[in-house]
Amino acid sequence: NAGVTQTPKFQVLKTGQSMTLQCAQDMNHEYMSWYRQDPGMGLRLIHYSVGAGITDQGEVPNGYNVSRSTTEDFPLRLLSAAPSQTSVYFCASSYSTGGVYNEQFFGPGTRLTVL
Amino acid sequence: GENVEQHPSTLSVQEGDSAVIKCTYSDSASNYFPWYKQELGKRPQLIIDIRSNVGEKKDQRIAVTLNKTAKHFSLHITETQPEDSAVYFCAASTYKYIFGTGTRLKVLA
């Protein structure tokens, strides 16, 4: 199993550009999520999904869109990049047991710089 | 909204001493409490977790305690070693995971 994969590993954008961060998992997990990590701020939840076709907002959703058309893929779209979106982005997946979610498995991260 | 507070933000201990990190959560519906370790430039990785129906869990030098009434949980690391140096995150989960802001642990040889 490859686990959770993310592409690209590094990206530099100019203000106003759009792009999609890719995330895929091969563990058949129903739960997937996106976080951004900034110094001193921990991991902040952007969006999450509890299954194909179902997404919801997290703590910091503004400026980001997601969709979940398959169990495996959960792309994150930046519609018009801003310098405030410079961060490290992690995708994660998990599964539930008896209605309780378990450990999240994280991807390797994408380091995004917006100039 | 949901919130998880984590303290301290930095912690330095001598090798062999114990380290304790504390978290408080706001959502009383939270039922799963994981702890992650993140080394520089790497992804977070689970080190221990506890569910809401358990008060304490131990795995070798690492233990977690949960007080649901007070809505707080703690990570205890005994006999610390230099390789324990990292950033540690707590989280509280219902159907979404909310993380604390992290504790940078330094173990001094």
Tab-separated table of C-alpha atoms in Angstrom:
chain	number	residue	atom	x	y	z
A	1	ASN	CA	0.000	0.000	0.000
A	2	ALA	CA	1.209	3.492	-0.845
A	3	GLY	CA	-0.910	4.954	1.997
A	4	VAL	CA	-1.714	8.644	1.536
A	5	THR	CA	0.029	10.387	-1.348
A	6	GLN	CA	0.158	14.085	-2.149
A	7	THR	CA	1.331	15.998	-5.195
A	8	PRO	CA	3.140	18.246	-5.707
A	9	LYS	CA	5.704	18.301	-2.876
A	10	PHE	CA	6.588	21.958	-3.497
A	11	GLN	CA	4.787	24.723	-5.359
A	12	VAL	CA	5.330	28.436	-5.887
A	13	LEU	CA	2.404	30.541	-7.077
A	14	LYS	CA	1.857	34.170	-7.850
A	15	THR	CA	-0.969	36.057	-6.179
A	16	GLY	CA	-4.229	35.426	-8.003
A	17	GLN	CA	-3.211	32.145	-9.616
A	18	SER	CA	-5.282	29.028	-9.071
A	19	MET	CA	-4.135	25.473	-8.523
A	20	THR	CA	-5.197	22.079	-7.217
A	21	LEU	CA	-3.361	20.074	-4.569
A	22	GLN	CA	-3.864	16.373	-5.155
A	23	CYS	CA	-4.451	13.775	-2.450
A	24	ALA	CA	-5.095	10.063	-2.866
A	25	GLN	CA	-5.295	7.071	-0.528
A	26	ASP	CA	-5.409	3.356	-1.270
A	27	MET	CA	-6.680	2.127	2.111
A	28	ASN	CA	-10.394	2.405	1.316
A	29	HIS	CA	-10.827	4.960	4.097
A	30	GLU	CA	-14.133	6.771	4.097
A	31	TYR	CA	-12.816	9.830	5.959
A	32	MET	CA	-10.415	12.310	4.362
A	33	SER	CA	-9.326	15.781	5.420
A	34	TRP	CA	-7.075	18.708	4.573
A	35	TYR	CA	-5.006	20.707	7.076
A	36	ARG	CA	-2.697	23.639	6.839
A	37	GLN	CA	0.249	23.951	9.201
A	38	ASP	CA	1.719	27.323	10.046
A	39	PRO	CA	4.438	27.992	12.660
A	40	GLY	CA	2.950	28.137	16.157
A	41	MET	CA	-0.567	27.444	14.879
A	42	GLY	CA	-0.641	23.667	14.859
A	43	LEU	CA	-2.729	21.819	12.290
A	44	ARG	CA	-5.872	23.678	11.287
A	45	LEU	CA	-8.669	21.815	9.530
A	46	ILE	CA	-9.640	23.292	6.156
A	47	HIS	CA	-12.234	20.818	4.803
A	48	TYR	CA	-13.140	17.223	5.446
A	49	SER	CA	-15.207	14.460	3.888
A	50	VAL	CA	-16.930	11.476	5.523
A	51	GLY	CA	-17.508	9.700	2.215
A	52	ALA	CA	-17.760	10.095	-1.553
A	53	GLY	CA	-20.081	12.970	-2.419
A	54	ILE	CA	-20.020	14.429	1.119
A	55	THR	CA	-17.822	17.353	2.166
A	56	ASP	CA	-17.948	19.929	4.929
A	57	GLN	CA	-16.038	22.938	6.158
A	58	GLY	CA	-13.459	22.881	8.897
A	59	GLU	CA	-11.917	25.712	10.904
A	60	VAL	CA	-10.360	27.727	8.053
A	61	PRO	CA	-12.280	26.999	4.798
A	62	ASN	CA	-12.196	30.444	3.157
A	63	GLY	CA	-10.327	30.522	-0.149
A	64	TYR	CA	-10.401	26.742	-0.596
A	65	ASN	CA	-12.759	24.341	-2.364
A	66	VAL	CA	-12.933	20.563	-2.245
A	67	SER	CA	-14.855	17.764	-3.897
A	68	ARG	CA	-14.987	14.015	-3.295
A	69	SER	CA	-16.141	12.131	-6.367
A	70	THR	CA	-14.389	8.870	-5.411
A	71	THR	CA	-13.360	7.214	-2.147
A	72	GLU	CA	-9.697	7.425	-3.147
A	73	ASP	CA	-9.264	11.083	-4.152
A	74	PHE	CA	-9.782	14.357	-2.293
A	75	PRO	CA	-8.338	17.346	-4.205
A	76	LEU	CA	-8.001	20.800	-2.639
A	77	ARG	CA	-8.479	23.797	-4.931
A	78	LEU	CA	-7.138	27.280	-4.345
A	79	LEU	CA	-9.283	29.564	-6.463
A	80	SER	CA	-7.215	32.779	-6.296
A	81	ALA	CA	-4.019	32.332	-4.288
A	82	ALA	CA	-3.068	34.917	-1.666
A	83	PRO	CA	0.187	35.310	0.320
A	84	SER	CA	-1.768	34.360	3.468
A	85	GLN	CA	-2.147	30.879	1.971
A	86	THR	CA	1.594	30.259	2.136
A	87	SER	CA	1.791	27.164	4.316
A	88	VAL	CA	2.435	23.449	4.479
A	89	TYR	CA	-0.656	21.449	3.516
A	90	PHE	CA	-1.314	17.950	4.803
A	91	CYS	CA	-3.950	15.531	3.615
A	92	ALA	CA	-5.056	12.723	5.941
A	93	SER	CA	-7.416	9.770	5.893
A	94	SER	CA	-9.113	7.608	8.487
A	95	TYR	CA	-11.814	5.009	9.019
A	96	SER	CA	-14.505	4.491	11.610
A	97	THR	CA	-15.158	1.600	13.962
A	98	GLY	CA	-18.521	1.403	15.666
A	99	GLY	CA	-19.231	5.026	14.792
A	100	VAL	CA	-15.942	6.331	16.211
A	101	TYR	CA	-13.152	7.536	13.967
A	102	ASN	CA	-9.659	6.144	14.431
A	103	GLU	CA	-6.088	7.202	13.771
A	104	GLN	CA	-5.558	9.564	10.875
A	105	PHE	CA	-2.843	8.669	8.386
A	106	PHE	CA	-1.082	11.718	6.969
A	107	GLY	CA	0.404	12.302	3.554
A	108	PRO	CA	3.942	13.732	3.192
A	109	GLY	CA	2.705	17.312	2.777
A	110	THR	CA	2.865	20.033	0.132
A	111	ARG	CA	4.882	23.166	0.803
A	112	LEU	CA	3.152	26.082	-0.926
A	113	THR	CA	4.569	29.571	-1.327
A	114	VAL	CA	2.449	32.408	-2.711
A	115	LEU	CA	4.369	35.456	-3.859
B	1	GLY	CA	-16.752	26.450	17.691
B	2	GLU	CA	-14.684	23.513	18.839
B	3	ASN	CA	-11.347	24.305	20.417
B	4	VAL	CA	-8.389	22.403	21.835
B	5	GLU	CA	-5.894	24.196	24.052
B	6	GLN	CA	-2.459	22.666	24.571
B	7	HIS	CA	0.199	23.553	27.159
B	8	PRO	CA	3.059	24.186	27.394
B	9	SER	CA	4.147	25.403	23.975
B	10	THR	CA	7.770	24.485	24.720
B	11	LEU	CA	9.206	22.045	27.234
B	12	SER	CA	12.833	21.238	28.029
B	13	VAL	CA	13.740	18.257	30.220
B	14	GLN	CA	16.913	16.448	31.137
B	15	GLU	CA	17.408	13.004	29.638
B	16	GLY	CA	15.815	10.425	31.919
B	17	ASP	CA	13.283	12.849	33.405
B	18	SER	CA	9.543	12.760	32.735
B	19	ALA	CA	7.591	15.101	30.460
B	20	VAL	CA	3.900	15.987	30.731
B	21	ILE	CA	1.820	17.791	28.114
B	22	LYS	CA	-1.764	18.837	28.823
B	23	CYS	CA	-4.755	19.511	26.576
B	24	THR	CA	-8.247	20.819	27.212
B	25	TYR	CA	-11.102	20.452	24.736
B	26	SER	CA	-14.408	22.265	24.420
B	27	ASP	CA	-16.717	19.840	22.579
B	28	SER	CA	-18.218	17.449	25.106
B	29	ALA	CA	-19.214	15.114	22.229
B	30	SER	CA	-15.545	14.345	21.484
B	31	ASN	CA	-14.944	10.612	21.767
B	32	TYR	CA	-11.440	9.990	20.449
B	33	PHE	CA	-8.196	11.627	21.619
B	34	PRO	CA	-4.997	10.907	19.677
B	35	TRP	CA	-1.479	12.191	20.245
B	36	TYR	CA	0.875	12.751	17.317
B	37	LYS	CA	4.630	13.251	17.141
B	38	GLN	CA	6.094	15.330	14.347
B	39	GLU	CA	9.791	15.475	13.612
B	40	LEU	CA	11.252	18.354	11.641
B	41	GLY	CA	10.178	18.287	7.998
B	42	LYS	CA	8.100	15.130	8.406
B	43	ARG	CA	4.438	14.233	8.658
B	44	PRO	CA	2.669	13.772	12.015
B	45	GLN	CA	2.593	10.190	13.232
B	46	LEU	CA	0.380	8.664	15.901
B	47	ILE	CA	2.115	7.657	19.131
B	48	ILE	CA	-0.843	6.827	21.362
B	49	ASP	CA	-4.594	7.365	21.498
B	50	ILE	CA	-7.464	6.932	23.915
B	51	ARG	CA	-11.220	6.621	23.559
B	52	SER	CA	-13.809	8.340	25.700
B	53	ASN	CA	-14.776	5.161	27.561
B	54	VAL	CA	-11.230	4.675	28.897
B	55	GLY	CA	-9.513	6.696	31.616
B	56	GLU	CA	-5.896	5.734	31.041
B	57	LYS	CA	-3.762	3.916	28.501
B	58	LYS	CA	-0.092	3.030	28.578
B	59	ASP	CA	2.383	1.877	25.950
B	60	GLN	CA	5.895	1.323	27.304
B	61	ARG	CA	7.244	4.793	28.257
B	62	ILE	CA	4.184	6.664	27.019
B	63	ALA	CA	0.839	7.047	28.766
B	64	VAL	CA	-2.285	9.099	28.236
B	65	THR	CA	-4.935	9.993	30.824
B	66	LEU	CA	-8.403	11.331	30.137
B	67	ASN	CA	-10.757	13.203	32.460
B	68	LYS	CA	-14.062	13.575	30.618
B	69	THR	CA	-15.714	15.531	33.389
B	70	ALA	CA	-13.055	18.220	33.272
B	71	LYS	CA	-12.602	17.810	29.500
B	72	HIS	CA	-8.863	17.436	29.644
B	73	PHE	CA	-6.305	14.810	28.735
B	74	SER	CA	-2.573	14.530	29.194
B	75	LEU	CA	0.446	12.830	27.646
B	76	HIS	CA	3.107	11.444	29.958
B	77	ILE	CA	6.529	10.391	28.705
B	78	THR	CA	8.817	8.722	31.242
B	79	GLU	CA	12.568	8.129	31.039
B	80	THR	CA	12.889	10.613	28.201
B	81	GLN	CA	15.546	10.084	25.551
B	82	PRO	CA	17.096	12.483	23.004
B	83	GLU	CA	15.061	10.849	20.226
B	84	ASP	CA	11.888	11.971	22.002
B	85	SER	CA	12.746	15.537	20.958
B	86	ALA	CA	10.020	16.637	18.524
B	87	VAL	CA	6.745	18.566	18.349
B	88	TYR	CA	3.774	16.810	19.922
B	89	PHE	CA	0.147	17.501	19.035
B	90	CYS	CA	-3.003	16.482	20.814
B	91	ALA	CA	-6.381	16.279	19.077
B	92	ALA	CA	-10.022	15.777	20.001
B	93	SER	CA	-12.375	14.138	17.555
B	94	THR	CA	-16.034	13.556	16.905
B	95	TYR	CA	-16.518	13.329	13.149
B	96	LYS	CA	-13.811	15.939	12.666
B	97	TYR	CA	-10.445	16.286	14.317
B	98	ILE	CA	-9.412	19.490	16.052
B	99	PHE	CA	-5.743	19.786	16.944
B	100	GLY	CA	-3.944	21.673	19.663
B	101	THR	CA	-1.223	24.146	18.739
B	102	GLY	CA	1.629	21.791	19.608
B	103	THR	CA	4.385	21.403	22.205
B	104	ARG	CA	8.033	21.500	21.231
B	105	LEU	CA	9.821	19.009	23.499
B	106	LYS	CA	13.584	19.196	23.875
B	107	VAL	CA	15.366	16.419	25.729
B	108	LEU	CA	18.780	17.576	26.881
B	109	ALA	CA	21.528	14.951	27.008
